[in-house]
Short mmCIF file of C-alpha atoms and ligand atoms in Angstrom, two decimals:
data_model
loop_
_atom_site.label_atom_id
_atom_site.label_comp_id
_atom_site.label_asym_id
_atom_site.label_seq_id
_atom_site.Cartn_x
_atom_site.Cartn_y
_atom_site.Cartn_z
CA MET T 1 -31.48 39.25 -40.60
CA ASN T 2 -28.12 37.76 -41.70
CA THR T 3 -24.93 38.30 -39.14
CA LYS T 4 -24.08 41.61 -40.22
CA GLU T 5 -27.18 43.00 -39.92
CA LEU T 6 -27.89 41.43 -36.57
CA ASP T 7 -24.49 42.88 -35.12
CA THR T 8 -25.22 46.21 -36.48
CA LYS T 9 -28.48 46.09 -34.83
CA TYR T 10 -27.91 44.20 -31.78
CA VAL T 11 -23.84 44.52 -30.92
CA LEU T 12 -22.17 47.81 -29.55
CA PRO T 13 -19.69 48.86 -32.35
CA THR T 14 -16.45 48.55 -30.57
CA TYR T 15 -14.51 46.94 -33.21
CA ALA T 16 -14.41 48.17 -37.18
CA ARG T 17 -14.81 44.79 -38.46
CA VAL T 18 -13.61 43.31 -41.52
CA ASP T 19 -16.85 42.25 -43.37
CA VAL T 20 -16.11 38.24 -43.59
CA GLU T 21 -17.54 35.64 -41.35
CA PHE T 22 -15.53 32.62 -40.52
CA VAL T 23 -17.44 29.31 -40.19
CA SER T 24 -14.72 26.33 -39.93
CA GLY T 25 -10.97 25.98 -39.96
CA THR T 26 -8.29 23.53 -39.68
CA ASN T 27 -4.84 24.39 -38.81
CA ALA T 28 -3.87 27.58 -40.18
CA THR T 29 -6.78 27.28 -43.00
CA ILE T 30 -9.66 28.88 -42.17
CA THR T 31 -13.14 28.75 -44.42
CA ASP T 32 -15.88 31.56 -44.62
CA SER T 33 -19.55 31.26 -44.97
CA ASN T 34 -19.06 31.27 -48.91
CA GLY T 35 -16.86 28.08 -48.54
CA ARG T 36 -13.89 30.16 -49.50
CA LYS T 37 -10.55 29.14 -47.89
CA TYR T 38 -8.06 31.78 -46.31
CA ILE T 39 -4.52 30.82 -44.61
CA ASP T 40 -4.79 32.71 -41.21
CA PHE T 41 -1.59 34.28 -40.38
CA THR T 42 -3.62 36.16 -37.23
CA SER T 43 -4.43 33.02 -35.16
CA GLY T 44 -7.20 35.12 -33.73
CA ILE T 45 -4.41 37.46 -32.25
CA GLY T 46 -2.36 35.26 -31.35
CA VAL T 47 -4.89 32.99 -29.88
CA VAL T 48 -5.29 29.70 -31.80
CA SER T 49 -1.44 29.14 -30.76
CA VAL T 50 -2.34 25.04 -31.93
CA GLY T 51 -4.18 25.84 -34.73
CA HIS T 52 -8.03 26.07 -35.58
CA ALA T 53 -10.10 23.01 -34.35
CA ASN T 54 -7.12 21.08 -32.92
CA ALA T 55 -8.38 17.38 -32.36
CA ARG T 56 -6.63 16.82 -29.30
CA VAL T 57 -7.42 20.18 -27.40
CA ASN T 58 -11.25 19.42 -28.89
CA ALA T 59 -10.81 15.66 -27.41
CA ALA T 60 -9.81 17.37 -24.03
CA ILE T 61 -13.06 19.84 -23.91
CA THR T 62 -15.20 17.29 -25.13
CA THR T 63 -14.15 14.26 -22.61
CA GLN T 64 -14.13 17.07 -19.67
CA ILE T 65 -17.39 18.63 -20.66
CA SER T 66 -19.06 15.28 -20.57
CA LYS T 67 -17.85 15.09 -16.98
CA ILE T 68 -18.32 18.46 -15.04
CA THR T 69 -17.36 22.19 -16.48
CA HIS T 70 -17.78 24.52 -13.42
CA THR T 71 -17.88 23.96 -9.60
CA SER T 72 -16.58 27.41 -8.59
CA ASN T 73 -13.67 28.10 -6.92
CA LEU T 74 -15.03 27.19 -3.55
CA TYR T 75 -13.72 23.47 -4.17
CA ASN T 76 -10.35 21.93 -5.56
CA ILE T 77 -10.32 21.73 -9.30
CA ALA T 78 -8.01 18.73 -11.16
CA PRO T 79 -7.19 20.42 -14.44
CA GLN T 80 -6.06 23.87 -12.50
CA ALA T 81 -3.95 22.55 -10.40
CA LYS T 82 -2.41 20.63 -13.07
CA ALA T 83 -2.27 23.59 -15.53
CA ALA T 84 -0.84 25.41 -12.86
CA GLN T 85 1.82 23.00 -12.36
CA LYS T 86 2.82 22.41 -16.31
CA ILE T 87 3.27 26.52 -16.32
CA VAL T 88 5.37 26.94 -13.31
CA GLU T 89 7.57 23.92 -14.61
CA ALA T 90 7.57 25.46 -18.11
CA SER T 91 8.37 28.39 -16.94
CA GLY T 92 11.51 27.10 -14.61
CA TYR T 93 10.69 29.55 -12.04
CA ASP T 94 9.73 29.46 -8.75
CA MET T 95 6.19 30.57 -8.71
CA GLN T 96 2.68 30.36 -7.91
CA CYS T 97 -0.53 31.41 -10.03
CA PHE T 98 -3.72 32.72 -10.09
CA PHE T 99 -6.25 31.78 -12.95
CA GLY T 100 -8.78 34.69 -14.73
CA ASN T 101 -10.39 34.84 -18.05
CA SER T 102 -8.51 37.59 -20.10
CA GLY T 103 -4.83 39.20 -20.37
CA ALA T 104 -6.34 42.31 -19.14
CA GLU T 105 -7.48 40.53 -15.65
CA ALA T 106 -4.60 38.44 -15.65
CA ASN T 107 -2.61 42.29 -15.32
CA GLU T 108 -5.34 43.48 -12.98
CA GLY T 109 -3.79 40.56 -10.99
CA ALA T 110 -0.14 41.54 -11.23
CA ILE T 111 -0.89 45.43 -10.42
CA LYS T 112 -2.80 44.28 -7.13
CA ILE T 113 -0.13 41.78 -5.93
CA ALA T 114 2.42 44.39 -6.95
CA ARG T 115 0.46 46.94 -5.04
CA LYS T 116 -0.58 44.71 -2.02
CA TRP T 117 3.16 43.81 -1.51
CA GLY T 118 4.06 47.53 -1.85
CA GLU T 119 1.91 48.02 1.31
CA SER T 120 4.06 45.53 2.93
CA GLN T 121 7.47 46.95 2.20
CA GLY T 122 8.09 49.46 5.23
CA GLU T 123 6.64 52.75 6.52
CA ILE T 124 6.41 54.79 2.99
CA LYS T 125 3.12 53.05 0.93
CA LYS T 126 4.67 51.99 -2.31
CA TYR T 127 2.27 52.00 -5.17
CA LYS T 128 3.70 53.12 -8.28
CA ILE T 129 3.92 51.07 -11.26
CA ILE T 130 6.17 52.42 -14.25
CA THR T 131 5.29 51.10 -17.86
CA LEU T 132 6.27 51.74 -21.02
CA GLN T 133 4.79 54.66 -23.96
CA ASN T 134 2.97 52.63 -26.80
CA SER T 135 2.65 49.65 -24.31
CA PHE T 136 -0.61 47.81 -24.18
CA HIS T 137 -1.94 46.15 -20.77
CA GLY T 138 -5.94 46.01 -21.16
CA ARG T 139 -8.89 47.62 -22.01
CA THR T 140 -10.13 47.61 -17.89
CA ILE T 141 -10.46 51.24 -15.98
CA THR T 142 -6.83 50.19 -14.42
CA THR T 143 -5.11 48.32 -17.15
CA VAL T 144 -6.17 51.00 -19.76
CA LYS T 145 -4.40 53.41 -17.42
CA ALA T 146 -1.55 51.16 -17.43
CA THR T 147 -1.32 51.39 -20.82
CA GLY T 148 1.00 54.00 -22.08
CA GLN T 149 -1.30 55.27 -24.89
CA GLU T 150 -2.95 58.70 -24.49
CA ALA T 151 -5.35 58.26 -27.21
CA MET T 152 -7.13 55.44 -25.17
CA HIS T 153 -6.92 57.39 -21.85
CA ASN T 154 -10.10 59.63 -23.11
CA TYR T 155 -13.50 59.40 -21.65
CA PHE T 156 -13.19 57.26 -18.63
CA GLY T 157 -11.62 59.26 -15.69
CA PRO T 158 -10.92 59.04 -13.29
CA PHE T 159 -8.14 56.34 -13.37
CA PRO T 160 -6.71 54.56 -10.48
CA ASP T 161 -3.60 57.00 -9.44
CA GLY T 162 -0.03 55.75 -9.55
CA PHE T 163 1.09 54.80 -13.23
CA VAL T 164 4.08 56.67 -15.06
CA TYR T 165 5.08 56.15 -18.09
CA ALA T 166 8.54 56.12 -19.53
CA ASP T 167 9.59 57.04 -23.10
CA ASN T 168 11.69 53.82 -23.18
CA ILE T 169 13.55 51.37 -20.88
CA ALA T 170 16.80 53.36 -20.73
CA GLN T 171 14.30 55.91 -18.86
CA VAL T 172 12.80 53.72 -16.51
CA ALA T 173 15.70 54.58 -13.91
CA SER T 174 15.24 57.97 -13.96
CA LEU T 175 11.25 57.50 -12.84
CA LEU T 176 11.95 55.43 -10.27
CA ASP T 177 11.23 56.73 -6.44
CA ASP T 178 10.41 55.79 -2.76
CA HIS T 179 6.87 55.14 -4.01
CA THR T 180 7.55 52.87 -6.84
CA CYS T 181 6.33 48.84 -6.50
CA GLY T 182 6.99 47.73 -9.66
CA VAL T 183 7.84 48.40 -13.46
CA MET T 184 5.57 46.40 -16.08
CA ILE T 185 7.00 45.80 -19.83
CA GLU T 186 6.17 43.70 -22.59
CA LEU T 187 9.40 42.07 -23.66
CA VAL T 188 8.00 42.75 -27.32
CA GLN T 189 5.56 45.47 -27.85
CA GLY T 190 2.47 43.49 -29.31
CA GLU T 191 0.02 46.11 -30.30
CA GLY T 192 2.58 48.85 -29.97
CA GLY T 193 4.20 47.81 -33.40
CA VAL T 194 5.64 44.11 -32.58
CA GLN T 195 8.79 45.82 -31.25
CA PRO T 196 11.44 43.52 -29.04
CA GLN T 197 13.30 45.19 -26.39
CA ASN T 198 17.16 45.38 -26.33
CA LYS T 199 18.56 42.12 -24.51
CA GLU T 200 21.23 44.00 -22.36
CA GLU T 201 18.86 47.04 -21.47
CA VAL T 202 16.34 44.64 -20.06
CA GLN T 203 18.98 42.70 -18.26
CA ALA T 204 20.52 45.86 -17.10
CA LEU T 205 16.58 46.61 -15.73
CA GLU T 206 16.43 43.58 -14.05
CA LYS T 207 19.69 44.30 -12.30
CA LEU T 208 18.90 47.68 -10.98
CA LEU T 209 14.97 46.52 -9.87
CA LYS T 210 16.52 44.02 -7.79
CA LYS T 211 18.86 46.25 -6.20
CA LYS T 212 16.39 48.59 -5.59
CA GLY T 213 13.78 46.11 -4.16
CA ILE T 214 11.31 46.92 -6.77
CA LEU T 215 9.08 44.25 -8.63
CA PHE T 216 9.80 43.37 -12.19
CA ILE T 217 6.39 42.36 -14.02
CA VAL T 218 6.78 40.92 -17.24
CA ASP T 219 3.02 40.84 -19.36
CA GLU T 220 3.73 38.00 -21.51
CA VAL T 221 -0.16 38.05 -22.68
CA GLN T 222 1.31 37.92 -25.97
CA THR T 223 4.37 36.74 -25.85
CA GLY T 224 3.99 33.79 -23.78
CA GLY T 225 2.88 30.29 -24.61
CA TYR T 226 5.78 29.15 -26.82
CA ARG T 227 5.18 32.71 -29.36
CA THR T 228 8.88 33.57 -29.27
CA GLY T 229 10.67 30.58 -29.14
CA ALA T 230 10.85 29.54 -25.25
CA PHE T 231 7.45 28.90 -23.14
CA LEU T 232 8.29 32.60 -22.06
CA ALA T 233 9.87 35.52 -24.00
CA SER T 234 11.64 36.16 -20.54
CA GLN T 235 13.64 32.60 -20.81
CA VAL T 236 14.79 33.80 -24.25
CA TYR T 237 15.82 37.51 -22.22
CA GLU T 238 17.43 35.36 -19.78
CA ILE T 239 16.01 37.23 -16.54
CA THR T 240 13.84 35.98 -13.91
CA PRO T 241 10.71 38.23 -12.90
CA ASP T 242 8.99 38.41 -10.33
CA ILE T 243 5.36 38.52 -11.71
CA VAL T 244 4.75 37.14 -15.40
CA THR T 245 1.23 37.54 -16.66
CA LEU T 246 -0.13 35.26 -19.47
CA ALA T 247 -3.34 34.81 -21.64
CA LYS T 248 -4.04 34.65 -25.50
CA GLY T 249 -2.00 31.38 -26.70
CA ILE T 250 -1.76 29.47 -23.52
CA GLY T 251 -5.40 28.19 -23.98
CA GLY T 252 -6.07 27.74 -27.74
CA GLY T 253 -9.32 29.26 -27.98
CA VAL T 254 -10.71 28.93 -24.57
CA PRO T 255 -10.62 32.05 -22.39
CA ILE T 256 -7.89 32.14 -19.99
CA GLY T 257 -5.63 34.35 -18.17
CA VAL T 258 -2.97 33.76 -15.55
CA VAL T 259 -0.55 36.05 -13.43
CA MET T 260 2.06 34.05 -11.74
CA THR T 261 4.27 35.38 -9.10
CA SER T 262 7.28 34.09 -7.10
CA ILE T 263 6.08 36.25 -4.13
CA LYS T 264 4.99 33.30 -2.45
CA ASN T 265 1.19 33.28 -0.98
CA ALA T 266 1.40 37.07 -2.63
CA LEU T 267 -2.58 36.90 -2.38
CA VAL T 268 -4.72 35.13 0.20
CA ALA T 269 -8.53 33.76 0.93
CA GLY T 270 -10.51 37.49 0.48
CA ASP T 271 -7.92 39.56 -1.81
CA HIS T 272 -8.69 38.60 -5.11
CA GLY T 273 -10.82 36.12 -6.66
CA SER T 274 -12.92 35.25 -10.40
CA THR T 275 -16.18 33.08 -10.95
CA PHE T 276 -15.26 31.16 -14.22
CA GLY T 277 -11.29 31.84 -13.66
CA GLY T 278 -9.59 28.35 -13.75
CA ASN T 279 -12.50 26.32 -14.41
CA TYR T 280 -12.60 23.12 -16.10
CA LEU T 281 -13.05 24.10 -19.49
CA SER T 282 -10.78 26.43 -19.81
CA THR T 283 -8.00 24.62 -17.61
CA VAL T 284 -8.49 21.05 -19.29
CA ALA T 285 -7.67 23.05 -22.64
CA THR T 286 -5.07 24.74 -21.62
CA CYS T 287 -3.32 21.48 -19.88
CA GLU T 288 -3.64 19.95 -23.65
CA VAL T 289 -2.26 22.87 -25.26
CA LEU T 290 0.35 23.14 -23.12
CA ASP T 291 1.35 19.58 -23.83
CA ILE T 292 1.23 19.91 -27.47
CA LEU T 293 3.38 23.04 -27.79
CA LYS T 294 6.01 21.23 -25.04
CA GLU T 295 6.37 18.72 -27.69
CA TYR T 296 6.30 20.64 -30.74
CA LYS T 297 9.28 22.62 -29.03
CA GLN T 298 11.10 19.58 -27.89
CA SER T 299 10.94 18.07 -31.52
CA GLY T 300 12.80 20.47 -32.81
CA ASP T 301 9.89 21.23 -35.19
CA LEU T 302 8.63 24.90 -33.42
CA GLU T 303 12.33 26.40 -34.59
CA ILE T 304 12.35 24.94 -37.92
CA ASN T 305 8.90 26.09 -38.88
CA THR T 306 9.37 29.53 -36.97
CA LEU T 307 12.69 29.87 -39.28
CA TYR T 308 11.05 28.97 -42.18
CA PHE T 309 8.45 31.18 -41.63
CA ASN T 310 10.97 33.96 -40.98
CA LYS T 311 12.48 33.43 -44.33
CA ALA T 312 9.50 33.67 -46.03
CA VAL T 313 8.71 37.26 -44.26
CA LYS T 314 12.54 38.21 -45.37
CA LYS T 315 11.88 37.66 -48.79
CA LEU T 316 8.84 38.91 -48.84
CA TYR T 317 10.74 42.21 -47.70
CA ASP T 318 13.40 41.88 -49.61
CA THR T 319 11.06 41.94 -52.93
CA ASN T 320 9.35 44.82 -51.85
CA LYS T 321 11.80 47.38 -50.51
CA ASP T 322 9.88 50.08 -51.93
CA ILE T 323 7.01 49.51 -49.78
CA PHE T 324 8.41 47.98 -46.42
CA THR T 325 11.35 49.54 -44.46
CA SER T 326 12.20 47.24 -41.49
CA GLN T 327 11.65 43.65 -40.62
CA VAL T 328 10.92 43.42 -36.88
CA GLY T 329 10.08 40.74 -34.21
CA LEU T 330 10.86 37.86 -32.45
CA GLY T 331 9.57 34.07 -33.14
CA LEU T 332 6.31 33.58 -34.76
CA MET T 333 5.58 37.45 -33.46
CA CYS T 334 6.77 39.12 -36.29
CA GLY T 335 5.97 41.80 -38.63
CA LEU T 336 6.88 44.48 -41.53
CA ARG T 337 7.01 48.18 -40.93
CA VAL T 338 5.25 49.93 -43.89
CA LYS T 339 6.28 52.99 -45.24
CA ASP T 340 3.06 54.51 -44.72
CA ALA T 341 -0.46 53.65 -42.71
CA GLN T 342 -2.24 53.90 -45.79
CA THR T 343 -0.48 51.71 -47.88
CA LEU T 344 -0.93 49.13 -44.57
CA THR T 345 -4.76 49.21 -44.84
CA ARG T 346 -4.48 48.31 -48.52
CA ILE T 347 -2.16 45.69 -47.83
CA ILE T 348 -4.63 44.03 -45.57
CA SER T 349 -7.70 44.61 -47.50
CA HIS T 350 -5.94 43.34 -50.58
CA ALA T 351 -4.52 40.26 -48.60
CA LYS T 352 -8.11 39.37 -47.49
CA GLU T 353 -9.23 39.30 -51.15
CA ASN T 354 -6.72 36.80 -52.17
CA GLY T 355 -7.01 34.76 -49.58
CA VAL T 356 -4.27 35.68 -46.38
CA MET T 357 -5.66 37.18 -43.03
CA VAL T 358 -3.27 39.37 -41.50
CA LEU T 359 -2.97 41.69 -38.94
CA LYS T 360 -1.96 45.57 -38.22
CA ALA T 361 -0.07 46.52 -35.30
CA GLY T 362 0.79 50.05 -34.04
CA ARG T 363 0.59 52.72 -37.07
CA ASN T 364 2.25 50.88 -39.74
CA THR T 365 3.65 47.59 -39.22
CA LEU T 366 1.93 44.26 -40.85
CA ARG T 367 1.54 41.67 -38.37
CA PHE T 368 2.17 38.08 -38.35
CA LEU T 369 1.06 36.13 -35.60
CA PRO T 370 0.10 32.59 -36.94
CA PRO T 371 -0.66 29.41 -35.10
CA LEU T 372 2.88 28.18 -34.21
CA THR T 373 1.80 24.52 -35.65
CA ILE T 374 1.25 26.48 -39.64
CA THR T 375 2.96 23.69 -42.04
CA GLN T 376 5.04 24.49 -44.37
CA GLU T 377 2.36 24.30 -47.23
CA GLU T 378 0.26 26.91 -45.45
CA ILE T 379 3.29 29.61 -44.96
CA ASP T 380 4.12 29.21 -48.71
CA GLU T 381 0.48 29.53 -49.96
CA GLY T 382 0.01 32.36 -47.60
CA PHE T 383 3.03 34.16 -48.81
CA LYS T 384 2.27 33.78 -52.32
CA SER T 385 -1.23 35.36 -52.12
CA LEU T 386 0.40 38.02 -50.02
CA GLN T 387 2.72 38.85 -52.62
CA SER T 388 0.05 38.60 -55.28
CA ALA T 389 -1.79 41.03 -52.79
CA ILE T 390 1.07 43.61 -52.94
CA SER T 391 1.71 43.14 -56.56
CA SER T 392 -1.53 44.18 -57.13
CA LEU T 393 -1.76 47.36 -54.95
C1 PLP W 401 -4.06 41.49 -25.90
C2 PLP W 401 -2.97 41.95 -24.83
C3 PLP W 401 -3.71 41.99 -23.54
C4 PLP W 401 -5.23 42.22 -23.14
O1 PLP W 401 -5.38 41.02 -23.00
P1 PLP W 401 -7.16 40.47 -23.28
O2 PLP W 401 -7.24 39.37 -22.94
O3 PLP W 401 -7.80 41.33 -24.73
O4 PLP W 401 -7.70 41.40 -21.86
C5 PLP W 401 -2.62 42.40 -22.58
N1 PLP W 401 -1.26 42.71 -22.82
C6 PLP W 401 -1.20 42.19 -23.93
C7 PLP W 401 0.77 42.29 -24.04
C8 PLP W 401 -1.77 41.91 -24.76
O5 PLP W 401 -1.29 41.53 -26.05
#
């Protein structure tokens, strides 16, 4: 049986897979099982931030796995401690990290931290967490309930109590009460449609939460790791959250999730844990990814490339105003709103036929999440193919 046949017979059909199988890649260029090359504007949904088969990351991983891969968290783990230091220093915040394996797990950690902190704040138990409509925080029972999308709340109840959805940032204030322990938002909603929040509104919310003694939790699973120009989108928005979560891009392809908080010793022995979280494999890769991206940012090349990419998006938008209604996003998390969902589906399929992989977000957003290290040649080629795809609709 070929891969598709095996997949159909043995794997639960939780994904509407595109029928293509990639076998190798270099930076933002990927090759399928027929030897055909494509430009990758997806980076595995914002994961392969330093490109496919990055030589430095591969060298770091192979050096590590020839020594030791896993010991459990009962012992000191050098690359975990180093990764924590790199993450905290890159953030500029005075925080401590906990390592898990995914974005959902990072958000679970954030919710546990907020709830435990909420228990310690006097007589009234603070447990409620406000999130936004159209948000996405993960697929576990708790994080799916934290996600403000009714369509994702089928079948799986009863859910943990205490999640309240605000229509938008401005509405959050009216939902806070004595039981609220935190507000959790994405600064740029990814799955919801590449929608950046308004900076002034976010800063006003931060002020309000500080005044009321409520935790500000920022889900940077998609925005983090230099995706929006700085290490964290929180830095772009010039805020100081109490809890930040990271995953996707900081591992460059290895599974990792991080929750970091300024609440010192927020969780202690017995409160939380993970078998795989922060092991040698994932954290040695993350250390290398963070070093690469820090150098890339400091050299100015990240900014140059981000501008170049966004100019190409703008040109595509300007050339096809009959199809696109607006340009959205921040940094290399960007998109174009398409006039209707049906046209978007056709663009994505034609794009693949023309040799460029793109994503959908929300109902009608064409989404670009390229490797941050994508070259200008790859950008040019990708957008040329995309224009051909659109012209052939
Ligand atoms: C992808 C994503 C998650 C979930 O991450 P997983 O690794 O799939 O569990 C959570 N929050 C945001 C903002 C995401 O983009």
